[in-house]
Amino acid sequence: MATEVHMSGPMCLIENVKGQLIANQEALGILEDITQPVVVVAIVGLYRTGKSYLMNKLAGKQTGFSLGSTVQSHTKGIWMWCVPHPQKPGHTLVLLDTEGLGDVEKGDNQNDCWIFALAILLSSTFVYNSMGPINQQAMDHLNYVTELTGRIRSKSSPDQDDVEDSEEFVRFFPDFIWTLRDFSLELKLNGKPISADEYLENSLKLIQGSGQRDRVKEFNLPQLCIHKFFPKKKCFVFERPVHGKKLGQLELMQDQDLDFDFMEQVAEFCSYVFHCSKVKMLSGGIKVNGPRLKSLVVTYVNTISSGGLPCIENAVLALSQTENAAAVQKAIAHYDQQMKQKLQLPTENLQELMKLHRASEKEAIKIFMENSFKDVNQVFMTQLEIELETKQEEFLKKNEQASSDRCSALLQDIFSPLEEDLKQGSYYKPGGYQLFIQKIQELKKKYYEEPRKGVQAEEVLQKFLQSKDDVTDTVLQTDQELTEKEKDSEVEYVKAEAAKTIAKMQQEMQQQIEQLLKQKEKSHEEHMKQLTEMMEKGQDQMREMQQKNEQMLQEKEKCHKEHMKQLAEKMEKAQVQLREMQQKNEQLLQQKEKSHEEHRKQLTKMMEKAQDQMREMQQKNAQLLQQKDKSHEEHMKRLTEKMEEALCQMREIQQKNTQLLQQKVKSYREHLKHLIEIFSEDTESL
């Protein structure tokens, strides 16, 4: 059952101690107890911009995250507050409030860059909080987003190019919300009212300039990164809540004391976050819970502290290895529990034990499948199969030992009257041998009637009777009244009985081996069925990945179309201007054709130059389209190669399982052959 954690207030999750980031063990312990899926909302922004107030509202509290009332930054590191999700039962809302960016007291912005990067890596919704409208100053403050390609890697490949690596960001980056505080402008564009989202999209348009290309590229870099990295964008504007010095007393003020429009804007923001913020996900559609979020925090912070770059692939791999190892142990523990509760040793026959083993094994594998993910090359599934097979062998030995112990005890009890008669000499007389044999047959019948003797019943009986051979020979020699023929007959009778017993033992052993082979084959078929389900699940995940890539390509195509639309508008405008200029020139030429022939030639050259420029612009646009098409083809080629590689790995797994089954069958046949040789030798000796 999913565990819900209640925190009375926020706690520091990642401490900032003199520029060194350290994970707080107490906070990690809280995450360890949250088994529900988590929705992680992180907020970043310049210090003293009201981030903590919004986070308190999301927590449904008036106070909690420190607001502060001075020009100093209050929050240090990253603070966490886990509360039950108000709109999604069975989910936990994890709020992350970060220390203010750009604090002059820190002097070095490297720490700010890592705080910004961690907020991106850990959240499913990322809130950027700033003051006033979106202008060039606001874009300059958002320079942290432009540094993400140098601080985050999606894959562990050492030769991975930063640009290609950044293409993967959109697949795991959170949704983006830009909150604009103390916003006093009227939302209008070209005299028409617009929404906050339209204002954001218009503000993120790329600047076209004819100046230095490097300068224009640097100017547009934050806008490009936001478009490129974040799959979903949203904007909220907030008016000033109060005026004057009352702004530093928000914790003490009631809602009715604040500006009405501001409170409505806060309510709209909270409603959007509650309804639209998604569960934190890993690649492959894996939902993140508290322990998984804890693993991500530890992995990323340790990597940063050691001077490395946080890598999404490595973090997920480390998490999968930890969880898959735990899933194996959980499955084994469940198997042991089921066998301990339901198994009563010795079992009546081998089939009873194998049936219980197969049922417990199936449940154990199901538990492993439910608690594991990204089991590359089925390493942990193979480990589980090996351990379950070892457990099976152990139970087979325990069952044989329990059967042997019970049968030995039964024989001692049942044959005790015979021992007493031998001590009294009851069979050392004429006809005693016949009486002795009859008594043994009666006691054997009584032994056979006893229930739950187990798989060693016949073998233990024969060993017991063999231990009585000397006594039998003594009784036979003593019985002087038996004729030589009768003696021979008795010997033949004993041999016949021994042959029947050996044949019966061989038949039972053959049946046991056949049962084992059938059980192994059935277990193998079950494993293959489960592997097939995993393969189908992997194919579904690949299709989902392909859909996301198609959506990303559509988004890029949309941006490209908008860019081309802007270029077309500018070209049309230039053509209109050229036509107007041409008309004016024609009128001027008609009026002064005779006296201004040289001037006409110059104007003609200007028109030809303008036309050349237009042709160059068209060629550049055509080249840009070709580059986009080539990039799309290369991306689809990489996706196809990855799918083919995954299918090859699946075929290799199937071949390995087939080889393993063949080896086991060969081993069982050799074992059977060895047993038959032993029985043959025993038969010849008898």
XYZ file of C-alpha atoms in Angstrom:
686
model
C 0.000 0.000 0.000
C 1.316 3.449 -0.966
C 2.546 5.488 1.975
C 1.487 9.105 2.440
C 3.878 11.378 4.331
C 2.776 14.492 6.195
C 5.326 17.213 6.927
C 4.353 20.012 9.291
C 6.816 22.320 7.575
C 9.611 22.471 5.008
C 13.048 20.918 5.504
C 16.363 21.512 3.779
C 16.908 18.814 1.144
C 20.216 20.001 -0.348
C 22.371 22.130 1.920
C 24.672 24.828 0.597
C 27.658 24.874 2.945
C 30.221 27.421 1.763
C 29.450 26.670 -1.861
C 29.480 22.874 -1.338
C 26.170 21.074 -2.001
C 25.346 18.299 0.493
C 22.210 16.099 0.626
C 20.445 16.201 4.009
C 20.078 12.632 5.327
C 16.966 13.394 7.401
C 15.160 14.784 4.351
C 16.278 11.760 2.303
C 14.765 9.535 4.999
C 11.429 11.280 4.529
C 11.549 10.652 0.781
C 12.411 6.988 1.445
C 9.042 6.571 3.203
C 6.952 8.005 0.331
C 5.854 5.101 -1.837
C 3.260 7.177 -3.738
C 4.029 8.747 -7.153
C 5.346 12.294 -6.677
C 4.521 15.522 -8.505
C 7.619 17.712 -8.071
C 7.262 21.501 -8.424
C 10.470 23.545 -8.167
C 10.746 27.336 -8.226
C 13.838 29.430 -9.004
C 14.495 33.099 -9.559
C 16.382 36.110 -8.311
C 16.477 36.548 -4.549
C 13.773 38.663 -2.886
C 11.225 38.137 -5.697
C 8.527 36.330 -3.673
C 9.212 32.714 -4.630
C 8.542 31.340 -1.153
C 5.116 33.019 -0.920
C 3.870 31.098 -3.978
C 5.244 27.813 -2.622
C 3.463 28.355 0.717
C 0.215 28.869 -1.209
C 0.771 25.603 -3.104
C 1.271 23.887 0.262
C -2.048 25.362 1.405
C -0.374 27.276 4.252
C 0.097 30.927 5.156
C 3.604 30.310 6.498
C 6.257 27.668 5.982
C 8.973 28.547 3.497
C 10.874 31.558 4.850
C 9.783 34.794 3.170
C 12.199 37.239 4.767
C 11.708 41.001 4.899
C 15.150 42.384 4.103
C 17.382 42.658 1.043
C 19.271 39.515 2.115
C 18.496 36.108 0.618
C 16.876 33.870 3.255
C 16.641 30.455 1.588
C 19.974 28.591 1.241
C 20.325 25.475 -0.866
C 17.085 23.675 -1.825
C 14.254 23.217 0.690
C 11.569 20.541 0.435
C 7.975 20.336 1.621
C 6.009 17.113 0.965
C 2.214 17.377 1.260
C -0.713 15.216 0.077
C -1.701 16.285 -3.414
C -4.930 18.323 -3.120
C -6.323 17.200 -6.505
C -4.807 13.767 -7.131
C -5.559 11.128 -4.470
C -2.749 8.642 -3.973
C -0.116 11.189 -5.031
C 2.307 13.359 -3.060
C 3.108 16.962 -3.981
C 6.803 17.717 -3.442
C 7.571 21.451 -3.356
C 11.183 22.588 -3.850
C 12.095 26.167 -2.950
C 15.579 27.243 -4.040
C 17.941 29.891 -2.792
C 17.752 33.202 -4.642
C 19.882 33.572 -7.742
C 22.196 36.525 -8.183
C 22.883 37.174 -4.489
C 25.790 39.642 -4.430
C 26.979 38.229 -1.091
C 27.960 34.931 -2.769
C 30.237 36.588 -5.297
C 30.399 33.440 -7.518
C 27.530 32.352 -9.760
C 28.759 28.752 -10.164
C 26.644 27.719 -7.195
C 23.609 29.426 -8.760
C 24.120 27.482 -11.980
C 24.120 24.149 -10.129
C 21.027 25.109 -8.095
C 19.275 25.991 -11.360
C 20.375 22.708 -12.994
C 19.275 20.577 -10.003
C 15.852 22.227 -9.978
C 15.503 21.246 -13.653
C 16.684 17.667 -13.081
C 14.477 16.948 -10.063
C 11.179 18.617 -11.027
C 8.245 17.762 -13.260
C 7.109 21.421 -13.247
C 9.732 24.188 -13.253
C 8.671 27.702 -12.187
C 10.883 30.671 -13.060
C 9.968 33.720 -10.961
C 10.963 37.265 -11.989
C 9.944 40.890 -11.379
C 8.178 43.111 -13.907
C 7.758 42.540 -17.656
C 9.782 40.298 -19.947
C 12.455 42.559 -21.376
C 16.110 42.266 -22.252
C 17.092 42.617 -18.602
C 14.805 39.693 -17.694
C 16.353 37.630 -20.512
C 19.849 38.470 -19.297
C 18.910 37.219 -15.817
C 17.806 33.931 -17.427
C 21.311 33.244 -18.720
C 21.413 30.111 -16.506
C 19.267 28.255 -19.047
C 21.905 28.857 -21.735
C 24.521 27.062 -19.602
C 22.534 23.838 -19.212
C 24.226 22.130 -22.179
C 27.535 22.505 -20.350
C 26.212 21.214 -17.002
C 23.801 18.389 -17.864
C 24.224 15.330 -20.061
C 21.472 13.005 -21.167
C 23.803 10.121 -22.097
C 27.018 8.743 -20.669
C 28.834 8.476 -24.010
C 32.180 10.328 -23.640
C 32.164 11.528 -27.247
C 28.585 12.799 -27.120
C 28.350 16.228 -28.758
C 26.804 18.959 -26.576
C 24.448 20.081 -29.332
C 23.195 16.561 -30.048
C 22.974 15.849 -26.350
C 20.808 18.924 -25.842
C 18.350 17.582 -28.434
C 17.478 14.880 -25.870
C 16.677 17.416 -23.130
C 13.126 17.993 -24.340
C 12.349 14.330 -23.551
C 12.949 14.644 -19.813
C 12.875 18.385 -19.058
C 9.936 19.596 -16.920
C 7.073 21.842 -17.983
C 8.035 25.531 -17.844
C 6.062 28.250 -16.015
C 7.209 31.884 -16.022
C 5.669 33.935 -13.207
C 5.946 37.731 -13.556
C 5.600 39.568 -10.219
C 4.572 43.208 -9.687
C 3.428 43.305 -13.308
C 1.809 46.686 -14.078
C 1.665 46.731 -17.901
C -1.536 46.260 -19.895
C -1.521 43.004 -21.875
C -2.000 44.361 -25.396
C -0.260 43.775 -28.717
C -0.849 46.117 -31.657
C -3.777 47.588 -29.766
C -5.469 44.199 -29.205
C -5.798 42.405 -25.833
C -3.654 39.259 -25.494
C -3.317 36.507 -22.877
C -0.291 36.010 -20.641
C 0.688 32.957 -22.725
C 0.530 34.994 -25.944
C 2.623 37.664 -24.252
C 5.220 35.002 -23.400
C 5.289 33.583 -26.938
C 5.670 37.073 -28.421
C 8.480 37.873 -25.974
C 10.323 34.680 -26.954
C 10.371 35.526 -30.673
C 13.846 35.654 -32.147
C 15.318 39.054 -32.927
C 16.197 39.624 -36.578
C 19.144 41.952 -37.125
C 21.532 42.959 -39.851
C 24.387 43.700 -37.448
C 27.051 41.346 -36.213
C 25.857 37.729 -36.376
C 27.581 36.674 -33.132
C 25.890 39.523 -31.276
C 22.455 38.588 -32.663
C 23.039 34.909 -31.846
C 24.038 35.728 -28.255
C 21.012 38.004 -27.951
C 18.639 35.218 -29.070
C 20.272 32.345 -27.122
C 17.947 32.352 -24.030
C 14.843 32.378 -26.255
C 16.247 29.548 -28.375
C 17.055 27.435 -25.311
C 13.580 27.883 -23.789
C 11.952 26.897 -27.104
C 14.319 23.973 -27.546
C 14.421 22.475 -24.061
C 10.930 22.879 -22.576
C 8.073 20.915 -24.199
C 5.308 22.934 -22.529
C 5.321 26.626 -21.569
C 2.918 28.715 -19.464
C 2.914 32.297 -18.163
C 1.223 33.998 -15.189
C 1.274 37.699 -14.297
C 0.744 38.994 -10.758
C -0.052 42.516 -9.703
C 1.586 43.978 -6.617
C -0.086 42.378 -3.544
C 0.275 45.430 -1.271
C 2.097 48.709 -1.353
C 4.933 50.161 0.649
C 6.471 48.502 3.666
C 3.527 46.125 4.049
C 5.145 43.960 1.350
C 7.567 42.600 3.962
C 4.680 41.509 6.220
C 2.893 39.068 3.883
C 3.171 36.211 6.398
C 1.195 38.253 8.943
C -1.484 39.522 6.550
C -4.792 37.817 5.813
C -6.035 37.228 2.279
C -8.672 39.955 2.601
C -5.912 42.477 3.310
C -4.230 41.794 -0.052
C -5.141 43.134 -3.478
C -8.215 41.308 -4.844
C -6.808 40.912 -8.365
C -3.551 39.571 -6.923
C -5.390 36.909 -4.906
C -7.359 35.835 -7.982
C -4.113 35.524 -9.935
C -2.564 33.413 -7.142
C -5.641 31.164 -7.075
C -5.445 30.712 -10.871
C -1.744 29.830 -10.612
C -2.327 27.247 -7.856
C -5.286 25.709 -9.726
C -3.173 25.288 -12.874
C -0.285 23.673 -10.966
C -2.626 21.271 -9.145
C -4.475 20.187 -12.289
C -1.765 20.287 -14.971
C 1.489 19.374 -13.211
C 2.454 15.824 -14.113
C 4.004 13.033 -12.093
C 7.806 13.044 -12.311
C 8.718 10.433 -14.927
C 11.853 8.590 -16.018
C 12.561 7.408 -19.538
C 10.392 4.471 -20.494
C 7.331 5.807 -18.664
C 8.598 4.939 -15.162
C 6.805 6.904 -12.441
C 9.015 8.408 -9.733
C 8.130 7.848 -6.067
C 9.912 9.009 -2.924
C 12.747 6.429 -2.920
C 13.424 7.033 -6.613
C 13.499 10.796 -6.103
C 15.910 10.215 -3.208
C 18.180 8.168 -5.483
C 18.186 10.939 -8.092
C 19.062 13.571 -5.451
C 21.957 11.492 -4.075
C 23.316 10.613 -7.529
C 23.202 14.181 -8.880
C 24.592 15.845 -5.741
C 27.437 13.310 -5.437
C 28.313 13.786 -9.113
C 28.416 17.575 -8.754
C 30.433 17.356 -5.526
C 32.997 15.122 -7.249
C 33.423 17.614 -10.081
C 31.472 15.659 -12.698
C 28.477 16.507 -14.868
C 25.074 15.075 -13.871
C 24.054 12.460 -16.445
C 20.425 11.370 -16.803
C 21.333 7.984 -18.261
C 23.780 7.184 -15.425
C 21.291 8.306 -12.764
C 18.542 6.088 -14.194
C 21.001 3.181 -14.573
C 22.142 3.499 -10.946
C 18.516 3.670 -9.837
C 17.551 0.644 -11.935
C 20.417 -1.454 -10.559
C 19.477 -0.603 -6.980
C 15.767 -1.251 -7.512
C 16.291 -4.388 -9.595
C 18.597 -5.861 -6.945
C 15.954 -5.030 -4.318
C 13.260 -6.508 -6.587
C 15.222 -9.783 -6.769
C 15.476 -9.950 -2.977
C 11.799 -9.073 -2.593
C 10.848 -11.832 -5.030
C 13.070 -14.375 -3.253
C 11.648 -13.359 0.144
C 8.114 -13.857 -1.177
C 9.067 -17.265 -2.579
C 10.552 -18.321 0.783
C 7.479 -17.076 2.625
C 5.065 -18.960 0.340
C 7.050 -22.184 0.542
C 7.384 -21.921 4.318
C 3.653 -21.344 4.776
C 2.343 -23.947 2.339
C 5.002 -26.678 2.198
C 4.693 -29.595 4.581
C 7.709 -31.910 4.422
C 7.915 -34.590 3.354
C 5.513 -34.325 0.414
C 3.576 -37.385 -0.680
C 5.311 -37.291 -4.050
C 7.622 -35.140 -6.153
C 4.741 -33.686 -8.167
C 3.238 -32.102 -5.035
C 6.488 -30.282 -4.265
C 7.036 -29.171 -7.852
C 3.477 -27.849 -8.162
C 3.945 -25.684 -5.073
C 7.384 -24.571 -6.295
C 5.993 -23.595 -9.682
C 3.162 -21.544 -8.145
C 5.524 -19.752 -5.736
C 8.065 -19.203 -8.539
C 5.383 -17.638 -10.736
C 4.345 -15.234 -7.972
C 7.988 -14.339 -7.285
C 8.627 -13.519 -10.945
C 5.450 -11.423 -11.027
C 6.642 -9.439 -8.003
C 10.030 -8.914 -9.662
C 8.370 -7.665 -12.851
C 6.225 -5.224 -10.849
C 9.189 -3.805 -8.927
C 11.895 -3.743 -11.599
C 12.602 -1.575 -14.613
C 15.286 -1.196 -17.281
C 16.698 -4.686 -16.657
C 19.244 -4.393 -19.473
C 19.994 -7.774 -21.107
C 17.788 -9.457 -18.460
C 20.717 -9.546 -16.022
C 18.588 -9.425 -12.874
C 15.897 -11.718 -14.306
C 18.621 -14.300 -14.990
C 19.942 -13.830 -11.442
C 16.436 -14.410 -10.077
C 16.031 -17.589 -12.148
C 19.364 -18.930 -10.896
C 18.469 -18.220 -7.265
C 15.010 -19.773 -7.674
C 16.585 -22.863 -9.223
C 19.020 -23.058 -6.303
C 16.083 -22.740 -3.904
C 14.317 -25.552 -5.733
C 17.332 -27.849 -5.389
C 17.536 -27.024 -1.683
C 13.865 -27.907 -1.157
C 14.299 -31.125 -3.110
C 17.161 -32.137 -0.801
C 15.208 -31.087 2.297
C 12.231 -33.081 1.069
C 14.372 -36.159 0.521
C 15.967 -35.798 3.949
C 12.593 -35.292 5.646
C 11.238 -38.352 3.836
C 14.295 -40.387 4.815
C 14.019 -39.350 8.483
C 10.299 -40.108 8.657
C 10.643 -43.490 6.925
C 13.541 -44.507 9.181
C 11.506 -43.633 12.248
C 8.489 -45.539 10.898
C 10.559 -48.641 10.166
C 12.105 -48.622 13.619
C 8.641 -48.409 15.143
C 6.894 -50.925 12.843
C 9.681 -53.539 12.907
C 10.267 -53.335 16.669
C 8.037 -56.443 17.325
C 10.189 -58.407 14.852
C 13.319 -57.369 16.711
C 11.738 -58.489 19.976
C 10.823 -61.908 18.474
C 14.385 -62.359 17.189
C 15.766 -61.634 20.623
C 13.484 -64.326 22.070
C 14.543 -66.810 19.337
C 11.055 -67.233 17.931
C 12.305 -67.936 14.411
C 15.319 -70.149 15.157
C 13.384 -73.401 14.718
C 12.059 -75.664 12.022
C 9.687 -73.641 9.813
C 10.951 -70.466 11.439
C 12.247 -69.062 8.190
C 8.794 -69.165 6.602
C 7.292 -67.498 9.663
C 10.075 -64.911 9.552
C 9.358 -64.091 5.877
C 5.604 -63.869 6.521
C 6.200 -61.499 9.419
C 8.386 -59.266 7.258
C 5.664 -59.174 4.579
C 3.047 -58.205 7.181
C 5.248 -55.428 8.523
C 6.057 -54.186 4.995
C 2.332 -53.988 4.267
C 1.810 -52.002 7.438
C 4.661 -49.717 6.398
C 3.156 -49.165 2.935
C -0.173 -48.187 4.532
C 1.401 -45.289 6.427
C 0.676 -41.887 4.719
C 3.151 -39.106 3.707
C 6.292 -41.198 3.673
C 7.634 -39.130 0.790
C 9.892 -39.755 -2.167
C 12.442 -41.877 -0.246
C 9.915 -44.448 1.014
C 11.041 -47.369 -1.147
C 14.759 -46.617 -1.022
C 14.807 -46.379 2.779
C 12.801 -49.592 3.059
C 15.230 -51.492 0.827
C 18.235 -50.219 2.755
C 16.543 -51.262 5.975
C 15.793 -54.745 4.650
C 19.338 -55.066 3.337
C 20.565 -54.358 6.846
C 18.597 -57.449 7.921
C 20.223 -59.787 5.366
C 22.572 -61.329 7.913
C 19.676 -62.090 10.244
C 17.703 -63.578 7.357
C 20.614 -65.840 6.410
C 20.958 -66.983 10.020
C 17.250 -67.826 10.277
C 17.425 -69.648 6.945
C 20.417 -71.749 7.999
C 18.780 -72.574 11.272
C 15.667 -73.882 9.605
C 16.999 -77.488 9.125
C 13.654 -78.936 8.009
C 13.591 -77.030 4.763
C 14.605 -79.081 1.712
C 17.256 -77.948 -0.673
C 14.549 -77.360 -3.238
C 12.552 -75.273 -0.829
C 15.675 -73.326 0.018
C 16.380 -72.710 -3.647
C 12.788 -71.704 -4.108
C 13.065 -69.253 -1.269
C 16.269 -67.803 -2.685
C 14.633 -67.417 -6.092
C 11.656 -65.807 -4.373
C 13.948 -63.323 -2.618
C 15.710 -62.545 -5.907
C 12.414 -62.080 -7.685
C 11.193 -59.765 -4.943
C 14.441 -57.809 -5.133
C 14.141 -57.549 -8.921
C 10.560 -56.318 -8.619
C 11.624 -53.783 -6.025
C 14.492 -52.513 -8.186
C 12.192 -52.300 -11.209
C 9.689 -50.375 -9.141
C 12.424 -48.019 -7.910
C 13.667 -47.507 -11.482
C 10.130 -46.767 -12.640
C 9.564 -44.283 -9.809
C 12.926 -42.645 -10.479
C 12.106 -42.431 -14.194
C 8.754 -40.827 -13.349
C 10.443 -38.340 -11.026
C 12.972 -37.387 -13.704
C 10.218 -37.040 -16.313
C 8.253 -34.857 -13.887
C 11.331 -32.701 -13.297
C 11.851 -32.310 -17.036
C 8.202 -31.406 -17.553
C 8.346 -28.896 -14.711
C 11.538 -27.371 -16.113
C 9.988 -27.143 -19.560
C 6.811 -25.584 -18.165
C 8.862 -23.143 -16.083
C 10.878 -22.257 -19.181
C 7.677 -21.659 -21.169
C 6.411 -19.412 -18.375
C 9.676 -17.466 -18.383
C 9.531 -17.112 -22.163
C 5.956 -15.858 -21.894
C 6.974 -13.259 -19.334
C 9.982 -12.246 -21.452
C 7.648 -11.886 -24.434
C 5.402 -9.611 -22.364
C 8.457 -7.566 -21.404
C 9.468 -7.335 -25.062
C 5.963 -6.185 -26.008
C 6.120 -3.649 -23.196
C 9.494 -2.472 -24.499
C 8.009 -2.115 -27.985
C 5.151 -0.050 -26.528
C 7.720 2.170 -24.828
C 9.617 2.515 -28.102
C 6.388 3.492 -29.883
C 5.697 6.021 -27.117
C 9.245 7.356 -27.551
C 8.675 7.618 -31.296
C 5.440 9.543 -30.708
C 7.277 11.970 -28.434
C 9.956 12.425 -31.065
C 7.287 13.068 -33.684
C 5.705 15.657 -31.375
C 9.109 17.256 -30.887
C 9.627 17.336 -34.661
C 6.181 18.852 -35.116
C 7.065 21.524 -32.550
C 10.305 22.245 -34.400
C 8.445 22.287 -37.707
C 5.978 24.742 -36.188
C 8.814 27.029 -35.063
C 10.379 26.685 -38.501
C 7.098 27.590 -40.202
C 6.687 30.614 -37.946
C 10.237 31.669 -38.774
C 9.566 31.217 -42.498
C 6.308 33.142 -42.136
C 8.192 36.038 -40.589
C 10.755 35.919 -43.404
C 7.980 35.808 -46.019
C 6.266 38.809 -44.441
C 9.535 40.726 -44.521
C 10.124 39.722 -48.142
C 6.621 40.808 -49.140
C 7.141 44.100 -47.366
C 10.455 44.543 -49.173
C 8.787 43.730 -52.504
C 6.043 46.290 -51.853
C 8.672 48.861 -51.036
C 10.579 47.979 -54.206
C 7.415 48.305 -56.334
C 6.631 51.652 -54.767
C 10.208 52.765 -55.394
C 9.987 51.544 -58.993
C 6.773 53.463 -59.604
C 8.301 56.614 -58.176
C 11.388 56.145 -60.278
C 9.317 55.654 -63.425
C 7.414 58.869 -62.748
C 10.664 60.669 -62.084
C 12.182 59.284 -65.267
C 9.189 60.376 -67.339
C 9.491 63.928 -66.019
C 13.274 64.237 -66.284
C 14.246 61.573 -68.773
C 16.240 63.879 -71.003
C 18.222 65.674 -68.305
C 18.769 62.812 -65.841
C 19.865 59.818 -67.943
C 22.832 59.075 -65.658
C 20.611 59.144 -62.586
C 18.302 56.555 -64.208
C 21.246 54.202 -64.791
C 22.210 54.402 -61.100
C 18.682 53.618 -59.993
C 18.613 50.635 -62.348
C 21.802 49.288 -60.760
C 20.248 49.707 -57.287
C 17.210 47.696 -58.354
C 19.407 44.932 -59.797
C 21.395 44.823 -56.543
C 18.176 44.579 -54.522
C 16.999 41.737 -56.742
C 20.341 39.954 -56.247
C 19.893 40.311 -52.506
C 16.412 38.833 -52.749
C 17.752 35.880 -54.770
C 20.473 35.318 -52.176
C 17.875 35.393 -49.414
C 15.746 32.825 -51.272
C 18.795 30.572 -51.741
C 19.635 30.791 -48.033
C 16.045 29.883 -47.137
C 16.195 26.904 -49.508
C 19.483 25.768 -47.901
C 17.934 26.139 -44.438
C 15.008 23.889 -45.444
C 17.420 21.283 -46.838
C 19.417 21.315 -43.590
C 16.220 20.840 -41.558
C 15.148 17.893 -43.761
C 18.631 16.347 -43.471
C 18.579 16.729 -39.664
C 15.154 15.047 -39.529
C 16.357 12.118 -41.689
C 19.448 11.616 -39.509
C 17.312 11.658 -36.354
C 14.907 9.050 -37.772
C 17.924 6.945 -38.873
C 19.285 6.963 -35.295
C 15.878 5.937 -33.941
C 15.714 3.047 -36.456
C 19.202 1.857 -35.452
C 18.240 1.930 -31.762
C 15.098 -0.143 -32.451
C 17.124 -2.695 -34.478
C 19.692 -2.911 -31.684
C 16.925 -3.559 -29.120
C 15.442 -6.345 -31.312
C 18.912 -7.950 -31.670
C 19.311 -7.965 -27.888
C 15.911 -9.642 -27.521
C 16.881 -12.371 -30.039
C 20.161 -12.980 -28.181
C 18.245 -13.412 -24.903
C 15.943 -15.967 -26.543
C 18.939 -17.914 -27.945
C 20.634 -17.956 -24.511
C 17.463 -19.310 -22.851
C 17.186 -22.037 -25.518
C 20.829 -23.062 -24.979
C 20.296 -23.106 -21.202
C 17.298 -25.441 -21.574
C 19.251 -27.775 -23.866
C 22.115 -27.923 -21.361
C 19.721 -28.757 -18.524
C 18.022 -31.523 -20.542
C 21.435 -32.991 -21.408
C 22.418 -32.894 -17.715
C 19.215 -34.679 -16.646
C 19.737 -37.375 -19.300
C 23.301 -38.021 -18.125
C 22.052 -38.191 -14.526
C 19.360 -40.718 -15.559
C 21.913 -42.808 -17.399
C 24.145 -42.826 -14.325
C 21.262 -43.945 -12.084
C 20.341 -46.760 -14.460
C 23.955 -47.984 -14.451
C 23.953 -47.989 -10.615
C 20.671 -49.952 -10.494
C 22.028 -52.396 -13.056
C 25.109 -53.022 -10.907
C 22.893 -53.525 -7.801
C 20.740 -55.998 -9.743
C 23.731 -58.023 -10.856
C 25.080 -58.135 -7.294
C 21.734 -59.441 -6.003
